[in-house]
Each structure stands twice: as C-alpha cells, then as structure tokens.
mmCIF file of C-alpha atoms and ligand atoms in Angstrom:
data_model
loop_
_atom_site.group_PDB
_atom_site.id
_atom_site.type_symbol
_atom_site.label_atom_id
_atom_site.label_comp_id
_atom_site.label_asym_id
_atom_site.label_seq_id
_atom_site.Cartn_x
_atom_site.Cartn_y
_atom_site.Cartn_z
ATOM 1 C CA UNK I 1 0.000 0.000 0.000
ATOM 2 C CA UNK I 2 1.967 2.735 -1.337
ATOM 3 C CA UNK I 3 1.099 6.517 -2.178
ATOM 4 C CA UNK I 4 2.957 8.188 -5.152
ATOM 5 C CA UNK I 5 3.030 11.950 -4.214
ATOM 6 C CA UNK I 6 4.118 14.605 -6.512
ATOM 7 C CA UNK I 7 5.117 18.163 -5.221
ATOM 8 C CA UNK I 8 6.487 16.686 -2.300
ATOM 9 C CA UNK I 9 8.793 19.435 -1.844
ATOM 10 C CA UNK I 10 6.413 22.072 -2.569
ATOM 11 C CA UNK I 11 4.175 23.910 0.391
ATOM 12 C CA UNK I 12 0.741 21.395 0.409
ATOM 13 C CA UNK I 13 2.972 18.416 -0.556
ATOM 14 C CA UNK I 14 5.237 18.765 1.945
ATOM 15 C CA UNK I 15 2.220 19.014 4.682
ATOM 16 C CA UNK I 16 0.378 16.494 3.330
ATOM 17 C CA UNK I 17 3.112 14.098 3.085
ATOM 18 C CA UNK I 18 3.962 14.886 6.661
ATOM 19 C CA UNK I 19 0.334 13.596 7.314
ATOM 20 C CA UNK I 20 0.326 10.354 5.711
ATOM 21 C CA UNK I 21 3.777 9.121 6.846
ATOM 22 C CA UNK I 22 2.326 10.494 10.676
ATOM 23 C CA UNK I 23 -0.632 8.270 9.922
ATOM 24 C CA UNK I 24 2.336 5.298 8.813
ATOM 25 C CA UNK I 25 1.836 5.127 5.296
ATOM 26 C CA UNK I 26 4.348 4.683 2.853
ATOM 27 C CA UNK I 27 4.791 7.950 0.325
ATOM 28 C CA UNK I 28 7.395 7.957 -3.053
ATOM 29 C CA UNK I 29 7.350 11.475 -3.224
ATOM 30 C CA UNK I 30 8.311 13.651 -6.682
ATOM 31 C CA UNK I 31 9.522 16.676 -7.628
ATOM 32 C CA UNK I 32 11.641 18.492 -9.736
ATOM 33 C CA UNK I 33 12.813 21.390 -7.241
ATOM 34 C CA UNK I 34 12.371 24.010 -9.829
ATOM 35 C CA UNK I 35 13.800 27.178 -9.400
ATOM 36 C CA UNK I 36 10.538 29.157 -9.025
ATOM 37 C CA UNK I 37 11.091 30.528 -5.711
ATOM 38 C CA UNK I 38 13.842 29.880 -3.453
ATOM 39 C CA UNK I 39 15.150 26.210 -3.722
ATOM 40 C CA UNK I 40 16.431 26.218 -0.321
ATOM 41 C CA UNK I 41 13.019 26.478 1.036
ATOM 42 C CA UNK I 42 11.942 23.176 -0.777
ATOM 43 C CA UNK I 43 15.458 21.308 0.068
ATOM 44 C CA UNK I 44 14.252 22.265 3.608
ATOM 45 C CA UNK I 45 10.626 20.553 3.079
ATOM 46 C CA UNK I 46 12.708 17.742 2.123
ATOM 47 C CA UNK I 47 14.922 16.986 4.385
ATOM 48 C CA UNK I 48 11.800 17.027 7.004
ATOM 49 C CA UNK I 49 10.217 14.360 4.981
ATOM 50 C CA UNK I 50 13.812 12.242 4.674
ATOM 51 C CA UNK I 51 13.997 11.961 8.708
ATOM 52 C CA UNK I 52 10.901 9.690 8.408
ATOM 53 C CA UNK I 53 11.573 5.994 7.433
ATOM 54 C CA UNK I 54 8.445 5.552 5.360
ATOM 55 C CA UNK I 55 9.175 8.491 2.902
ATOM 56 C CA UNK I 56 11.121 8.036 -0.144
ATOM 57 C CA UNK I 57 11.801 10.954 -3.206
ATOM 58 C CA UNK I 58 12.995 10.525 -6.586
ATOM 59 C CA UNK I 59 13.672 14.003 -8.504
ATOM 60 C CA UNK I 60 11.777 13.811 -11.215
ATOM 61 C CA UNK I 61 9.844 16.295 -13.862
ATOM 62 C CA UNK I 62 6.189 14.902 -14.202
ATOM 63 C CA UNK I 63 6.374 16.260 -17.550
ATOM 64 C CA UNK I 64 9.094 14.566 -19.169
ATOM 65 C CA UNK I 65 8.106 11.022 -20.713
ATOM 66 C CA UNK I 66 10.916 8.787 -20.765
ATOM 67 C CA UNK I 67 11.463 9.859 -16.757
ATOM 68 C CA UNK I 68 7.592 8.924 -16.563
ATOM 69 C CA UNK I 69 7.892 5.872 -18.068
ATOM 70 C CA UNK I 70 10.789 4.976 -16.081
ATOM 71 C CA UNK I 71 9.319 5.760 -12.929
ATOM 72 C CA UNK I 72 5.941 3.415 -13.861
ATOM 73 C CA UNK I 73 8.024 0.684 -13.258
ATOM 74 C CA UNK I 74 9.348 1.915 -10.049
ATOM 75 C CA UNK I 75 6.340 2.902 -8.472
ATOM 76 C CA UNK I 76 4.569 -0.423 -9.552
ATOM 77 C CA UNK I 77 3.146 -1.102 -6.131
ATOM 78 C CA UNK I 78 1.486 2.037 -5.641
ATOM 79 C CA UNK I 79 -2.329 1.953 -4.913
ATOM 80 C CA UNK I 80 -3.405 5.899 -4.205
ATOM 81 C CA UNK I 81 -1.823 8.994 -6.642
ATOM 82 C CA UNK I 82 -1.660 12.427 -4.697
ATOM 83 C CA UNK I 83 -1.030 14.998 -7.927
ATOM 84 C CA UNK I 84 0.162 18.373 -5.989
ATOM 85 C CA UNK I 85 2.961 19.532 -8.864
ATOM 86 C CA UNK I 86 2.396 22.121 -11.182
ATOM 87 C CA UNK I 87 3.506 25.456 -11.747
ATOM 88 C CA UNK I 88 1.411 27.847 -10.058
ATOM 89 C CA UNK I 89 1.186 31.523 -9.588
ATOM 90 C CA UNK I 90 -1.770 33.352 -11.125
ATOM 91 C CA UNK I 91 0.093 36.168 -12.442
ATOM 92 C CA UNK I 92 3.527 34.858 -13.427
ATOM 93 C CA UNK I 93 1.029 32.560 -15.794
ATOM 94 C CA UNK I 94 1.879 35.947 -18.028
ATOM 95 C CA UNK I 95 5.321 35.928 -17.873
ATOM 96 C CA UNK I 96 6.051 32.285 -18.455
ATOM 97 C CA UNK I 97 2.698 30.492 -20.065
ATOM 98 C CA UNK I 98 5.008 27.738 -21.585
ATOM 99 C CA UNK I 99 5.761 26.506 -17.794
ATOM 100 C CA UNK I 100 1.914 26.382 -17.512
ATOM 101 C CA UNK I 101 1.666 24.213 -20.230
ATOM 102 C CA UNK I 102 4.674 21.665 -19.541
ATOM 103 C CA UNK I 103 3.885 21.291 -15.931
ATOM 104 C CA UNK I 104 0.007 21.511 -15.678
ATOM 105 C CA UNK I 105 -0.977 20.172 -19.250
ATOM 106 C CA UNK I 106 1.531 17.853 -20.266
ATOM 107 C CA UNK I 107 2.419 16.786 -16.893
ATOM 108 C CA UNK I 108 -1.069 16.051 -15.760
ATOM 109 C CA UNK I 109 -1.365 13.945 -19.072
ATOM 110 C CA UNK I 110 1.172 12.022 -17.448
ATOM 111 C CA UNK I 111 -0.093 11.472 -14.264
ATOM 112 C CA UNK I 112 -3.519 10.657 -15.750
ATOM 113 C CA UNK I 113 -1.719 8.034 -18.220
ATOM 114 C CA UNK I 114 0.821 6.592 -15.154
ATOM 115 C CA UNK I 115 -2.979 6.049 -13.223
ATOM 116 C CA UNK I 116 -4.516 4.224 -15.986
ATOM 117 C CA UNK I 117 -1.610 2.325 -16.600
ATOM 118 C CA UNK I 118 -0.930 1.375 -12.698
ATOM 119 C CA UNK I 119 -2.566 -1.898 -11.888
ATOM 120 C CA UNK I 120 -3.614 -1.675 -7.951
ATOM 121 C CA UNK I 121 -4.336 2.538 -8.532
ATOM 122 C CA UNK I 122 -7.331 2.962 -6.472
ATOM 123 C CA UNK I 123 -7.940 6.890 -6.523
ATOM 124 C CA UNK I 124 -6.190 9.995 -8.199
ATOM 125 C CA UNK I 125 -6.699 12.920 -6.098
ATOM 126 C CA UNK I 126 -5.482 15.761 -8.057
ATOM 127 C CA UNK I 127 -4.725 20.007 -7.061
ATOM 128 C CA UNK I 128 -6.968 22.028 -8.896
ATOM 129 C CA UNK I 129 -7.633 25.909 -8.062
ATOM 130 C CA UNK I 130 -10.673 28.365 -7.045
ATOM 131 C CA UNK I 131 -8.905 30.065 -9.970
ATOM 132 C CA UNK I 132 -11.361 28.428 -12.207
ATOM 133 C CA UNK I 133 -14.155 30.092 -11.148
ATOM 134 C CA UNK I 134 -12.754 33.336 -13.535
ATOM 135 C CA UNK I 135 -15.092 35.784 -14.053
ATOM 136 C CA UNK I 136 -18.585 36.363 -13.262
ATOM 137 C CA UNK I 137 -19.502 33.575 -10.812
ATOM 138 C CA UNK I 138 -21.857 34.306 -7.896
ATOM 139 C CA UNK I 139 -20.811 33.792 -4.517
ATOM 140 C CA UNK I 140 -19.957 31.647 -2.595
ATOM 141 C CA UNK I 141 -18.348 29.452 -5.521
ATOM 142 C CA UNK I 142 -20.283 26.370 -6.032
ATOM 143 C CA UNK I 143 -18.643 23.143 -8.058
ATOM 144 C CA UNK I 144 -22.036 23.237 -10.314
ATOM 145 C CA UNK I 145 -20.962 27.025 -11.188
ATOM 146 C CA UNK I 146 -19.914 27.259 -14.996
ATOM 147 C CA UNK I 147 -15.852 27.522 -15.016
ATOM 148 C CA UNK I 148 -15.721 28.572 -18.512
ATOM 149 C CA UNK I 149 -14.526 31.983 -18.104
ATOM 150 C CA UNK I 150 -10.662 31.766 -16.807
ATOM 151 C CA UNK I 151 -8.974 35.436 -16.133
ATOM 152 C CA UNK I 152 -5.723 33.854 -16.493
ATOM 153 C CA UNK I 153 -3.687 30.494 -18.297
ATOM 154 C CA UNK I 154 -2.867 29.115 -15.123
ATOM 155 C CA UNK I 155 -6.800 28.747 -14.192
ATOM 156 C CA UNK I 156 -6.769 27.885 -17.691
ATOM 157 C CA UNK I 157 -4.823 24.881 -17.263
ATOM 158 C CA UNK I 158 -6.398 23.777 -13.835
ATOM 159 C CA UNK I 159 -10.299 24.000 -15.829
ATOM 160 C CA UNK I 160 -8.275 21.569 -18.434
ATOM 161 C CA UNK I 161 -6.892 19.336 -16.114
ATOM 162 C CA UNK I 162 -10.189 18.952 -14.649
ATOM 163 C CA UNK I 163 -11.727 18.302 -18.288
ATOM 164 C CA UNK I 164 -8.520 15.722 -19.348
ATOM 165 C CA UNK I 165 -9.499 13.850 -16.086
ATOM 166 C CA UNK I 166 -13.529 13.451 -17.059
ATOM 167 C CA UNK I 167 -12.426 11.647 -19.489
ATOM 168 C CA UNK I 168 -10.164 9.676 -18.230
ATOM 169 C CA UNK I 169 -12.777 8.654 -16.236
ATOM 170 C CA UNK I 170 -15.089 8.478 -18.337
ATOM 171 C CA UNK I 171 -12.705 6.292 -20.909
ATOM 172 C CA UNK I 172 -10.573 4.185 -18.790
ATOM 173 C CA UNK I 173 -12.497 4.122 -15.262
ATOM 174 C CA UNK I 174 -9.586 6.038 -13.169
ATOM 175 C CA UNK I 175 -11.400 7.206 -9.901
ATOM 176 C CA UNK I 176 -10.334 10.853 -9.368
ATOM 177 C CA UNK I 177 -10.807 13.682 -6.814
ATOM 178 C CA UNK I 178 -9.814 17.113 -7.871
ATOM 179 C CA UNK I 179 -10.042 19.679 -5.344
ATOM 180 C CA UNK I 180 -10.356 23.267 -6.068
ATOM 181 C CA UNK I 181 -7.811 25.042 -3.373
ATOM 182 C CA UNK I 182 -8.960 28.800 -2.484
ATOM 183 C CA UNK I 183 -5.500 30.731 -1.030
ATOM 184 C CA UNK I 184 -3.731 28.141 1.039
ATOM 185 C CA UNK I 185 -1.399 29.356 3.447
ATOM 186 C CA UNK I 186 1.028 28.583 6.774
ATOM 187 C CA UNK I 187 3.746 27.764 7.636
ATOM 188 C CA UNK I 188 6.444 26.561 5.369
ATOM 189 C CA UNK I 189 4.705 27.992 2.712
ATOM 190 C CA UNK I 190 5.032 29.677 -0.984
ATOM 191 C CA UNK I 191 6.888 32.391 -0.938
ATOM 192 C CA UNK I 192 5.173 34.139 -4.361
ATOM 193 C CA UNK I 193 2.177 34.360 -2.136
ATOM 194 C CA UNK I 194 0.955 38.118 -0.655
ATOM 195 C CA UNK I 195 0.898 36.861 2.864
ATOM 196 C CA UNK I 196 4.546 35.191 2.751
ATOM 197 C CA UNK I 197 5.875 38.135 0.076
ATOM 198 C CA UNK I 198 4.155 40.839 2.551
ATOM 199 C CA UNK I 199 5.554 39.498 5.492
ATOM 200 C CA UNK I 200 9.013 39.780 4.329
ATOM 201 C CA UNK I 201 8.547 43.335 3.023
ATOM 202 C CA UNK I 202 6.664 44.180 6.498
ATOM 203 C CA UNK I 203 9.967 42.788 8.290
ATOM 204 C CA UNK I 204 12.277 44.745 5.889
ATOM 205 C CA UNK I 205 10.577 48.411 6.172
ATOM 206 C CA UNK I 206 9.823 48.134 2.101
ATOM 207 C CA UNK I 207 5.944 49.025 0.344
ATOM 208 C CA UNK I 208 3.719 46.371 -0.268
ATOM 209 C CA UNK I 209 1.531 46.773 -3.290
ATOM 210 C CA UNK I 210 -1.932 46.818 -2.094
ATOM 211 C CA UNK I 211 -4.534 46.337 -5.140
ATOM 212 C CA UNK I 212 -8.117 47.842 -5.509
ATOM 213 C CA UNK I 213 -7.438 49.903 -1.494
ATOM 214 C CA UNK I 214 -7.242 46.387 -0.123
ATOM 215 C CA UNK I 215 -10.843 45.206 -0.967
ATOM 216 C CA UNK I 216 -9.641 42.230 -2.951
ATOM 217 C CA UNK I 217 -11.311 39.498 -0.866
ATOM 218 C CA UNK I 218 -9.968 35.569 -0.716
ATOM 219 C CA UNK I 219 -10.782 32.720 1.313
ATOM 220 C CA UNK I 220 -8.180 32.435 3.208
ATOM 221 C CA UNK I 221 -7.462 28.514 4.111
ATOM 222 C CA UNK I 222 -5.274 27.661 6.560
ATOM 223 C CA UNK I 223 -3.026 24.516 5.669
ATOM 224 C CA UNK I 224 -3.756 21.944 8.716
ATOM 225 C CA UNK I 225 -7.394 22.308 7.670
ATOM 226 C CA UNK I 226 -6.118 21.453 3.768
ATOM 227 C CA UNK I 227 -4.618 18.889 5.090
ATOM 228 C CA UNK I 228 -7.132 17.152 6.597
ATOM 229 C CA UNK I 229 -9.711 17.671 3.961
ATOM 230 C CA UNK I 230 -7.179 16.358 1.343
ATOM 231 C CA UNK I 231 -6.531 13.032 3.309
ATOM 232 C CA UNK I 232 -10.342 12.634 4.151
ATOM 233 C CA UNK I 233 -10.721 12.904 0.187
ATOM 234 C CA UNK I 234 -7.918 10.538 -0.426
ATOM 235 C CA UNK I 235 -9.949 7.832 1.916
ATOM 236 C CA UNK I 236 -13.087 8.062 -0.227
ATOM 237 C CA UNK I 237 -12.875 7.082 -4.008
ATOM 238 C CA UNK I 238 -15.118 8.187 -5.763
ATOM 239 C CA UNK I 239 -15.905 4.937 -7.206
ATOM 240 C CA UNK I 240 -19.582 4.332 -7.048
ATOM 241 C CA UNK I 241 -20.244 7.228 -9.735
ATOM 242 C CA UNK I 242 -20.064 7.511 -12.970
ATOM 243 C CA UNK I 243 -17.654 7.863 -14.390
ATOM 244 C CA UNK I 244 -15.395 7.458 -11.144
ATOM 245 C CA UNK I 245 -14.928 11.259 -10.707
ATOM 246 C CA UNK I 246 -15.748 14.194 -8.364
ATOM 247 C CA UNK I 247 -14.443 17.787 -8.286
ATOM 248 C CA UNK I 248 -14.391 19.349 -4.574
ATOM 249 C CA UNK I 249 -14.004 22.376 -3.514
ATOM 250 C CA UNK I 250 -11.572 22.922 -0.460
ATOM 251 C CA UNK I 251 -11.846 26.061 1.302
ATOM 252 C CA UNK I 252 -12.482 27.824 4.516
ATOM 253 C CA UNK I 253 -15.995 29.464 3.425
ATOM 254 C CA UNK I 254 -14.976 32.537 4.664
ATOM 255 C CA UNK I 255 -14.429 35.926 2.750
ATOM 256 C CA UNK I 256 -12.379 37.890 3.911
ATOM 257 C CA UNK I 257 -10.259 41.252 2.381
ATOM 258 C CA UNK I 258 -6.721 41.814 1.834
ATOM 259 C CA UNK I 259 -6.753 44.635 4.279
ATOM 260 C CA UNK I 260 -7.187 42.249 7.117
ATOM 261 C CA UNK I 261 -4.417 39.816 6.280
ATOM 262 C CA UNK I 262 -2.550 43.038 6.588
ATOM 263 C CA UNK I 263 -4.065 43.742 9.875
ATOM 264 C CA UNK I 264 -3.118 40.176 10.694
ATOM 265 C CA UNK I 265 0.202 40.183 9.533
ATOM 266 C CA UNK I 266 0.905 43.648 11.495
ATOM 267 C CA UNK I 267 -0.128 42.152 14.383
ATOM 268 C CA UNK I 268 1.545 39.277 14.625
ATOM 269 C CA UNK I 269 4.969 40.761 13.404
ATOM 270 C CA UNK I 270 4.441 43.790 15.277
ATOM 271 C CA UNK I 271 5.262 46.221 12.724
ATOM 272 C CA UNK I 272 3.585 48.464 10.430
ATOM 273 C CA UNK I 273 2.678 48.242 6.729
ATOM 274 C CA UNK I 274 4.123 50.114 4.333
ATOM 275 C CA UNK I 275 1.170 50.519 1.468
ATOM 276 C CA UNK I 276 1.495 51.408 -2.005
ATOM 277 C CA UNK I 277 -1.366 51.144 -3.900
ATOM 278 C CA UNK I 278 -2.673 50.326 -7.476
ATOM 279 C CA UNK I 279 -5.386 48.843 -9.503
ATOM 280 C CA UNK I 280 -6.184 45.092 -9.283
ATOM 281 C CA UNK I 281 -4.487 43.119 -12.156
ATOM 282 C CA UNK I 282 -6.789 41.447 -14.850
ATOM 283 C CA UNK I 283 -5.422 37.929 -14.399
ATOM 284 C CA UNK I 284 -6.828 38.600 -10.649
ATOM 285 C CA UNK I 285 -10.670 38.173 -9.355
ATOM 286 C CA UNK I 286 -12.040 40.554 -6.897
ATOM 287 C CA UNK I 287 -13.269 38.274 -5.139
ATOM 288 C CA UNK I 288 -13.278 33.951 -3.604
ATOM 289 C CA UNK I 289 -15.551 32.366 -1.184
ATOM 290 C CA UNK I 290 -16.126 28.689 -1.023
ATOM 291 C CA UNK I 291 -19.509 26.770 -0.923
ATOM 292 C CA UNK I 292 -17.848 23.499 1.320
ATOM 293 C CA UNK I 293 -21.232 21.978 1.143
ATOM 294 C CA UNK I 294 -19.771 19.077 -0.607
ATOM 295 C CA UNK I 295 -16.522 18.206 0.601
ATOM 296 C CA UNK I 296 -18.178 18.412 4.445
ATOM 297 C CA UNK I 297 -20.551 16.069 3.480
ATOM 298 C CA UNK I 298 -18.480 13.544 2.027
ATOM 299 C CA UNK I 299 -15.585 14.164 4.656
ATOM 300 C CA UNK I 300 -16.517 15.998 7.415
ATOM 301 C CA UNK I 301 -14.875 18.343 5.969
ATOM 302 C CA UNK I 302 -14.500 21.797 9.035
ATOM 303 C CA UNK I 303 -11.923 24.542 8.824
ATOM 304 C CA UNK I 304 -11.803 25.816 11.761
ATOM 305 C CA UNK I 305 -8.910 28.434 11.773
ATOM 306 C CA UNK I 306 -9.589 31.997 11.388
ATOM 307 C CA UNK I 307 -6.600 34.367 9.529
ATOM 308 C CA UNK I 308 -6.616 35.640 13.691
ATOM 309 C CA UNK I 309 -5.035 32.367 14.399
ATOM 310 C CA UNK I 310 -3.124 30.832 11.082
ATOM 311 C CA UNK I 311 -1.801 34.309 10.751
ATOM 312 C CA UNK I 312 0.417 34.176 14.071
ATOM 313 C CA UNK I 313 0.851 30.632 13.558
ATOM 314 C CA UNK I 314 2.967 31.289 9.935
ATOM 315 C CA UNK I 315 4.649 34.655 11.437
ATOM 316 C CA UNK I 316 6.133 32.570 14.395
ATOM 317 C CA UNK I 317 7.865 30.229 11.643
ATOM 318 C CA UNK I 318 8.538 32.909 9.259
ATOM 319 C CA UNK I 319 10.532 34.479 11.803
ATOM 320 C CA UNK I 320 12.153 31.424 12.378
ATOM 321 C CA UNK I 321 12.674 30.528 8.741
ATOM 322 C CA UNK I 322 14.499 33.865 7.776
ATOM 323 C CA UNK I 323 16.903 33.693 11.111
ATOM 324 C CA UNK I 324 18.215 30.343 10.249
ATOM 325 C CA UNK I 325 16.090 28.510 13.064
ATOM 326 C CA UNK I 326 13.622 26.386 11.373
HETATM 327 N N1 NAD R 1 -1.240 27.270 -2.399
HETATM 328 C C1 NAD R 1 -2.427 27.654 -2.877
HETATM 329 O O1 NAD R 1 -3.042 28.585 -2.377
HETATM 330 C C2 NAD R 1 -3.036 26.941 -4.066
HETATM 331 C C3 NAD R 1 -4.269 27.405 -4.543
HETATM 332 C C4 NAD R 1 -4.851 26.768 -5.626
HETATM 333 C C5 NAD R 1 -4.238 25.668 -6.200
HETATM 334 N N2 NAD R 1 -3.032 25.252 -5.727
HETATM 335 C C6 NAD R 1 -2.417 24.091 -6.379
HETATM 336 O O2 NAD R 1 -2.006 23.182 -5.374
HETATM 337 C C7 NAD R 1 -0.814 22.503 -5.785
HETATM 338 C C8 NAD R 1 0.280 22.675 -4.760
HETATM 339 O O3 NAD R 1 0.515 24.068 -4.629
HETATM 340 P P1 NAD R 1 1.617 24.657 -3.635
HETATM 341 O O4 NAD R 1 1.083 25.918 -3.091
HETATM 342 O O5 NAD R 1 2.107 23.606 -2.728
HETATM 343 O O6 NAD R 1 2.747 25.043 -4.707
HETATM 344 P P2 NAD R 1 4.319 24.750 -4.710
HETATM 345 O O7 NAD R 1 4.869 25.501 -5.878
HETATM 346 O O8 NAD R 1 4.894 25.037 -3.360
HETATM 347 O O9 NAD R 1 4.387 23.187 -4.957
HETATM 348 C C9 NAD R 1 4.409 22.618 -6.247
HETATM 349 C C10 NAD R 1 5.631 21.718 -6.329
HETATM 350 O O10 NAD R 1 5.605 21.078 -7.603
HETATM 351 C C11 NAD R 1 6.909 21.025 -8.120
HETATM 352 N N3 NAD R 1 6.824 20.956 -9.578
HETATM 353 C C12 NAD R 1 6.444 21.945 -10.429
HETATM 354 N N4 NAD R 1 6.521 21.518 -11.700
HETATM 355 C C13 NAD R 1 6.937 20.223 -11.650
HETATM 356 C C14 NAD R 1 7.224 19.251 -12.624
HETATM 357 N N5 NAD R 1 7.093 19.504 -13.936
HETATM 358 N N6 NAD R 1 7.657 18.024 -12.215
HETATM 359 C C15 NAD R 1 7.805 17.737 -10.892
HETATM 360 N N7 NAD R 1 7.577 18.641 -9.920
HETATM 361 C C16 NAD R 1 7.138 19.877 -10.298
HETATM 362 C C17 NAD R 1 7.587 22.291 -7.630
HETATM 363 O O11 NAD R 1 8.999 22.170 -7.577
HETATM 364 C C18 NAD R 1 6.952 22.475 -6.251
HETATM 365 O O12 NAD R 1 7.780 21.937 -5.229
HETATM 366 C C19 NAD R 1 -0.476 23.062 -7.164
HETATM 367 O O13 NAD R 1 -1.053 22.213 -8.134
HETATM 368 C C20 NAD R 1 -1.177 24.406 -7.177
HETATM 369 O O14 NAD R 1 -1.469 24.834 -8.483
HETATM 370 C C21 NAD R 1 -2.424 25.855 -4.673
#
C-alpha cells in the first residue's frame, strides 16, 4: 500500500506528506525542485520528509516522458496517486505560459496516463484551483458554477486538467478527486504568495503593493485544515459514480479582504505596513468564497482556523525561517 506523491517538496505536498507518513503510510514522493522561488526552502521541506523511514523521493519532472515511463516501473506497487505539482502563480502565468503548459498540461497527461496504466491505482486525487471560477460567478463558488470563463492560463490549465481527467474517467475508469484550493497558506509555505511576500517586506521596512485599497477578498485557508480535507478525500474514491470522478471544492468558506491579512500580519509581526497602492491586475478576481457543502458532506470536511489564528501561527515560523532557526 503505497502513495505516489508529486510536489512533495512544494508547500501542500510537503504538509500532506507529513500527514500520511504520521498516519504510517508509505509515500514515493516527486519533484523536480524548480527554481521558481527559493530552492532552499523546498530542500528544507525535504529533508523534514527524509527523517521519516516511510518516505522516499525521486527528482523527477512529471512532464518529461521517458522519466515517466521509467518511474511506472518503479512505483509499480502504488495503490493511491496524490497529484500536488504544477507550476502555479496566477500572475507569473503571463510571464512564463510555456511553464503552464509543460507542468500543468503535459504533466497532468502524465499522471492521468501513469494512473490508468498502474494496476492496484485505487484513486487519483489531483490540485486544482478556485482560480477556475474566472469571471462572473456568484458567490460563494459552487462546483455546479460554470468555469468557462478563466482570467488567467494558469486557471486555464487547472479548468483543463479537470476536463482531461472526465475523461479519463469516463474512458478508462480512473477514480479521481480534484479539489479546487482557495488561497492556502502557513507555515512553510510559498513564498510568491501576498501573505509570505508581505511578510518579508513588512519585516524589511519596504511598500507592499496593495490592489483595488485592499478590498480584494480571498478565502483564506489555513493549511492543517487542507490537510485534513485532502486526506479525508484521499480515503473516499469516488468509485460508485459515474464515471469514477468528483471535483471538490476545499476552502475555509470565509471571505475575507486583503486589508485584514494586513491587519493580521501587522499584528503578529508587530510592525507596520508600508502601502502602495494600485489597480487590481486582470489575471486577478475581486473576489473567492467557497460553498464546502460538498466536501463536508463527504468528509466531514471543518476549517476551523480563522486568519486571527493561522496568521500568528505562519509569522512565528517565518521568523524562524528567515533567522536560520527552522
Ligand atoms: N497554495 C495555494 O493557495 C493553491 C491554490 C490553488 C491551487 N493550488 C495548487 O495546489 C498545488 C500545490 O501548490 P503549492 O502551493 O504547494 O505550490 P508549490 O509551488 O509550493 O508546490 C508545487 C511543487 O511542484 C513542483 N513541480 C512543479 N513543476 C513540476 C514538474 N514539472 N515536475 C515535478 N515537480 C514539479 C515544484 O517544484 C513544487 O515543489 C499546485 O497544483 C497548485 O497549483 C495551490
């Protein structure tokens, strides 16, 4: 009973990871340790996960075929799929669309083709993003909303991942979970993300951009809660529907502005914000809010941590992080 996890060094990998080997499973974890943001913090995940005796990595880009096809072989045993690697970032989607493509398209071809392919593969549980809402949905988000309106390629890519997987589903039976993440964050986490990226200009006396006065809302969702709802997913295969396949939102169906991370964050690092601000970019939505109707049903599924509390929580490890202590 093995899980193959990909992303493993990445921020929700890493966590959930953590989880399963605390629970005793046995995880092959993958990634490719791109240099997106700072390698060092991903070597770090790492060598957390490499302490534990059940946890095993091979570097590997999901994206490249002859390492996939290698790594079928390898990973033979392997019951349950965890899919966590991609290249995210909403707005660096602009910059770099051909990452988007390799790592979110063509890699999640890959995984789809590794999980038809794998003999005792029992569920695919996959990272999709609130992102694919786009423009124009009514709140709170619902997963029987139309997604057919992305603002940007990387919700692009996550709408076509979820498409590529109905019908692999559909075709070839793999069971699949793909859940819909709305603005993870905590400790260890991304560093391209407002709350880690404002923290370290907070700490450093430097502006933050602020768009739209701070109104920009997000559901903040704080990782242990992720966490939990991704392994309560993982436990459940979807395999009395059909096809095999479910889509889930994962959030902490709460709203909440930008200005009041920032009131978070300057409260728990005890410093003020320097704001500069400007208009909202058009990859961005103004808004996310989660319906969790679904994924509490089927899981139990019950954030329970306000920004009040994750906030401190990822300041105390920040601090740590950037003095060498963590
Ligand atoms: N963090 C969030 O708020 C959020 C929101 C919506 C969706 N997601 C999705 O959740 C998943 C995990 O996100 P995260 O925040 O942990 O991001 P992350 O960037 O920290 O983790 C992704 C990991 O995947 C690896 N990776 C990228 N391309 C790869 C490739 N071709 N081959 C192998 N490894 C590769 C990276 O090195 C990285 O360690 C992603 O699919 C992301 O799109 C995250």
């Amino acid at each position: 009973m093995s899980i193959l996890l990909t992303g493993a060094a990445g921020f929700i990998g890493y966590h959930v990871t953590e989880a399963l080997l605390a629970r005793g499973e046995q995880v092959m974890g993958i990634d490719d340790l791109n240099p997106y943001y700072d390698v060092r913090l991903k070597t770090a995940r790492l060598a957390r996960l490499e302490r534990h005796a059940g946890f095993r990595f091979q570097r590997a880009d999901i994206a490249d075929r002859p390492t996939m096809a290698a790594l079928a072989e390898a990973v033979a045993d392997t019951t349950r799929i965890v899919h966590l690697a991609a290249q995210a970032g909403v707005r660096h989607s602009l910059a770099a669309p051909r990452a988007y493509v390799a790592a979110n398209l063509v890699g999640h071809l890959e995984i789809l083709e590794l999980a038809r392919h794998l003999k005792r593969c029992r569920h695919l549980v996959y990272a999709s993003s609130s992102s694919v809402y786009g423009a124009g949905a009514s709140l709170p988000f619902a997963e029987s909303d139309r997604a057919d309106a992305p603002l940007s390629l990387y919700a692009a890519t996550k709408r076509a991942d979820e498409l590529m997987g109905h019908a692999y589903a559909h075709l070839f039976g793999v069971p699949q979970t793909g859940l819909r993440f709305f603005t993870v964050y905590g400790p260890w986490g991304r560093p391209d993300m407002a709350y880690f990226s404002f923290a370290e200009a907070i700490l450093r006396g430097e502006p933050i951009t602020v768009y739209d006065q701070g109104t920009v809302r997000r559901d903040f969702t704080y990782i242990d809660d992720v966490v939990a709802g991704v392994l309560g997913c993982l436990d459940r295969p979807p395999t009395a529907l059909s096809p095999p396949l479910r889509v889930l939102n994962i959030g902490n169906h709460r709203s909440e502005p930008v200005s009041a991370l920032i009131a978070a964050l300057e409260e728990a690092l005890g410093r003020r914000a320097l704001l500069r601000h400007a208009p909202r970019p058009r990859a961005d939505v103004a808004e996310t809010f989660a319906d969790i109707t679904a994924i509490a049903a089927l899981t139990g599924f019950a954030p329970a941590t306000p920004l009040a509390v994750g906030i401190p929580r990822f300041a105390a490890w920040f601090c740590d992080w950037r003095e060498g202590r963590a």
